[in-house]
């Protein structure tokens, strides 16, 4: 039987890694939801650049400030500032929700996820092409679309 201390440490590590995984997923998903508000690829690219630049600068500045306040002033002030910041963010989110452009799902999200999983398992060992002409990018709109040569009919649904 494990000691209560080891169980608490395992629980702490498990919860911390779960929060880190959630935070990483939210960062990527938040950026794509924001870029979805723009129609042109140029504006989406600009949004991604500014989003990640602002995200990382704000993280460094806010964490440095919170650590300084918690070390030199008090923990209560540090948690209070974080709580007020979250409250301000929630108010901004609720006020801006009416301007958000919602996309209506055309199919089942779970069915699409299952299709992606099945396709990735089927294409696990396929060889990818090394030429740029086999891939499509929104910047390549002037070039005619050519079908990729690597995936064959056996890899389709």
Tab-separated table of C-alpha atoms in Angstrom:
chain	number	residue	atom	x	y	z
A	1	UNK	CA	0.000	0.000	0.000
A	2	UNK	CA	1.306	3.445	-0.915
A	3	UNK	CA	1.749	6.126	1.661
A	4	UNK	CA	-0.682	9.050	1.577
A	5	UNK	CA	2.188	11.357	0.591
A	6	UNK	CA	3.028	9.338	-2.553
A	7	UNK	CA	-0.634	9.144	-3.500
A	8	UNK	CA	-0.972	12.923	-3.100
A	9	UNK	CA	2.133	13.537	-5.235
A	10	UNK	CA	0.854	11.183	-7.971
A	11	UNK	CA	-2.528	12.936	-7.857
A	12	UNK	CA	-0.855	16.345	-8.094
A	13	UNK	CA	1.309	15.306	-11.059
A	14	UNK	CA	-1.700	13.761	-12.851
A	15	UNK	CA	-3.843	16.874	-12.365
A	16	UNK	CA	-1.037	19.219	-13.371
A	17	UNK	CA	-0.349	17.299	-16.597
A	18	UNK	CA	-4.097	17.240	-17.366
A	19	UNK	CA	-4.312	21.021	-16.960
A	20	UNK	CA	-1.234	21.522	-19.163
A	21	UNK	CA	-2.738	19.328	-21.882
A	22	UNK	CA	-6.045	21.194	-21.679
A	23	UNK	CA	-4.281	24.566	-21.801
A	24	UNK	CA	-2.264	23.534	-24.863
A	25	UNK	CA	-5.408	22.376	-26.665
A	26	UNK	CA	-7.302	25.542	-25.795
A	27	UNK	CA	-4.498	27.732	-27.108
A	28	UNK	CA	-4.573	26.111	-30.532
A	29	UNK	CA	-8.347	25.918	-30.745
A	30	UNK	CA	-8.853	29.523	-29.638
A	31	UNK	CA	-6.607	30.732	-32.434
A	32	UNK	CA	-8.509	28.797	-35.092
A	33	UNK	CA	-11.875	29.990	-33.777
A	34	UNK	CA	-10.674	33.579	-33.972
A	35	UNK	CA	-9.236	33.200	-37.468
A	36	UNK	CA	-12.545	31.713	-38.572
A	37	UNK	CA	-14.034	35.198	-38.320
A	38	UNK	CA	-12.106	36.361	-41.411
A	39	UNK	CA	-12.880	35.420	-45.011
A	40	UNK	CA	-9.537	36.143	-46.681
A	41	UNK	CA	-6.423	34.044	-46.098
A	42	UNK	CA	-4.299	37.191	-45.741
A	43	UNK	CA	-6.406	38.402	-42.832
A	44	UNK	CA	-6.366	34.958	-41.220
A	45	UNK	CA	-2.568	34.848	-41.436
A	46	UNK	CA	-2.334	38.292	-39.905
A	47	UNK	CA	-4.691	37.261	-37.108
A	48	UNK	CA	-2.599	34.166	-36.302
A	49	UNK	CA	0.586	36.232	-36.161
A	50	UNK	CA	-0.873	38.850	-33.860
A	51	UNK	CA	-2.734	36.286	-31.759
A	52	UNK	CA	0.360	34.249	-30.910
A	53	UNK	CA	2.566	37.318	-30.504
A	54	UNK	CA	0.086	38.847	-28.062
A	55	UNK	CA	-0.514	35.523	-26.305
A	56	UNK	CA	3.163	34.900	-25.574
A	57	UNK	CA	4.045	38.477	-24.626
A	58	UNK	CA	1.026	38.688	-22.309
A	59	UNK	CA	1.940	35.338	-20.751
A	60	UNK	CA	5.520	36.389	-20.019
A	61	UNK	CA	4.559	39.795	-18.654
A	62	UNK	CA	1.617	38.595	-16.573
A	63	UNK	CA	3.397	35.575	-15.105
A	64	UNK	CA	6.439	37.651	-14.230
A	65	UNK	CA	4.218	40.241	-12.573
A	66	UNK	CA	2.129	37.662	-10.695
A	67	UNK	CA	5.223	35.827	-9.431
A	68	UNK	CA	6.747	39.095	-8.264
A	69	UNK	CA	3.561	40.111	-6.446
A	70	UNK	CA	3.108	36.683	-4.827
A	71	UNK	CA	6.733	36.610	-3.664
A	72	UNK	CA	7.050	40.198	-2.463
A	73	UNK	CA	3.535	41.324	-1.511
A	74	UNK	CA	1.244	38.397	-0.678
A	75	UNK	CA	-0.456	35.367	-2.132
A	76	UNK	CA	-3.851	36.954	-1.568
A	77	UNK	CA	-2.954	39.889	-3.824
A	78	UNK	CA	-1.617	37.524	-6.491
A	79	UNK	CA	-4.775	35.396	-6.524
A	80	UNK	CA	-6.951	38.513	-6.347
A	81	UNK	CA	-5.305	40.032	-9.413
A	82	UNK	CA	-5.708	36.744	-11.318
A	83	UNK	CA	-9.375	36.580	-10.327
A	84	UNK	CA	-10.037	40.160	-11.402
A	85	UNK	CA	-8.235	39.510	-14.712
A	86	UNK	CA	-10.404	36.440	-15.351
A	87	UNK	CA	-13.538	38.391	-14.472
A	88	UNK	CA	-12.591	41.170	-16.900
A	89	UNK	CA	-11.937	38.559	-19.607
A	90	UNK	CA	-15.335	36.961	-18.984
A	91	UNK	CA	-17.091	40.334	-19.235
A	92	UNK	CA	-15.305	41.097	-22.528
A	93	UNK	CA	-16.245	37.644	-23.857
A	94	UNK	CA	-19.906	38.070	-22.965
A	95	UNK	CA	-20.067	41.590	-24.399
A	96	UNK	CA	-18.432	40.526	-27.677
A	97	UNK	CA	-20.429	37.322	-28.169
A	98	UNK	CA	-23.137	39.058	-30.185
A	99	UNK	CA	-20.510	40.095	-32.770
A	100	UNK	CA	-19.111	36.566	-33.136
A	101	UNK	CA	-19.901	34.855	-36.438
A	102	UNK	CA	-21.152	31.345	-35.686
A	103	UNK	CA	-20.753	28.540	-38.195
A	104	UNK	CA	-23.510	25.971	-38.230
A	105	UNK	CA	-22.203	22.421	-38.327
A	106	UNK	CA	-23.252	20.604	-41.472
A	107	UNK	CA	-22.771	17.085	-40.134
A	108	UNK	CA	-22.133	15.320	-36.890
A	109	UNK	CA	-18.907	16.437	-35.250
A	110	UNK	CA	-18.365	12.970	-33.789
A	111	UNK	CA	-18.813	11.327	-37.187
A	112	UNK	CA	-16.250	13.692	-38.708
A	113	UNK	CA	-13.825	12.920	-35.882
A	114	UNK	CA	-14.297	9.186	-36.447
A	115	UNK	CA	-13.645	9.670	-40.184
A	116	UNK	CA	-10.392	11.499	-39.441
A	117	UNK	CA	-9.265	8.722	-37.091
A	118	UNK	CA	-10.088	5.989	-39.631
A	119	UNK	CA	-8.339	7.868	-42.450
A	120	UNK	CA	-5.226	8.473	-40.341
A	121	UNK	CA	-5.024	4.798	-39.393
A	122	UNK	CA	-5.411	3.751	-43.035
A	123	UNK	CA	-2.772	6.246	-44.200
A	124	UNK	CA	-0.353	5.484	-41.382
A	125	UNK	CA	2.498	4.201	-43.583
A	126	UNK	CA	1.834	6.043	-46.838
A	127	UNK	CA	4.747	7.860	-48.428
A	128	UNK	CA	4.327	11.622	-48.635
A	129	UNK	CA	5.361	13.577	-51.682
A	130	UNK	CA	8.348	15.892	-51.380
A	131	UNK	CA	7.301	18.265	-54.156
A	132	UNK	CA	5.385	21.407	-53.313
A	133	UNK	CA	3.069	21.101	-56.318
A	134	UNK	CA	1.284	18.141	-54.676
A	135	UNK	CA	0.041	20.277	-51.792
A	136	UNK	CA	-2.485	23.101	-51.740
A	137	UNK	CA	-2.091	26.362	-49.906
A	138	UNK	CA	-4.415	29.350	-49.974
A	139	UNK	CA	-1.474	31.399	-51.252
A	140	UNK	CA	-1.307	29.196	-54.363
A	141	UNK	CA	-4.627	30.343	-55.784
A	142	UNK	CA	-2.981	31.386	-59.056
A	143	UNK	CA	-1.660	27.872	-59.687
A	144	UNK	CA	-4.027	25.233	-61.061
A	145	UNK	CA	-4.935	22.506	-58.600
A	146	UNK	CA	-3.351	19.162	-59.367
A	147	UNK	CA	-4.321	15.991	-57.563
A	148	UNK	CA	-1.762	14.595	-55.153
A	149	UNK	CA	0.090	11.599	-56.514
A	150	UNK	CA	0.715	9.682	-53.290
A	151	UNK	CA	-2.750	8.758	-51.971
A	152	UNK	CA	-4.386	6.111	-54.100
A	153	UNK	CA	-7.916	4.775	-54.324
A	154	UNK	CA	-7.278	2.190	-51.629
A	155	UNK	CA	-6.839	4.967	-49.055
A	156	UNK	CA	-10.211	6.601	-49.612
A	157	UNK	CA	-13.322	6.078	-47.494
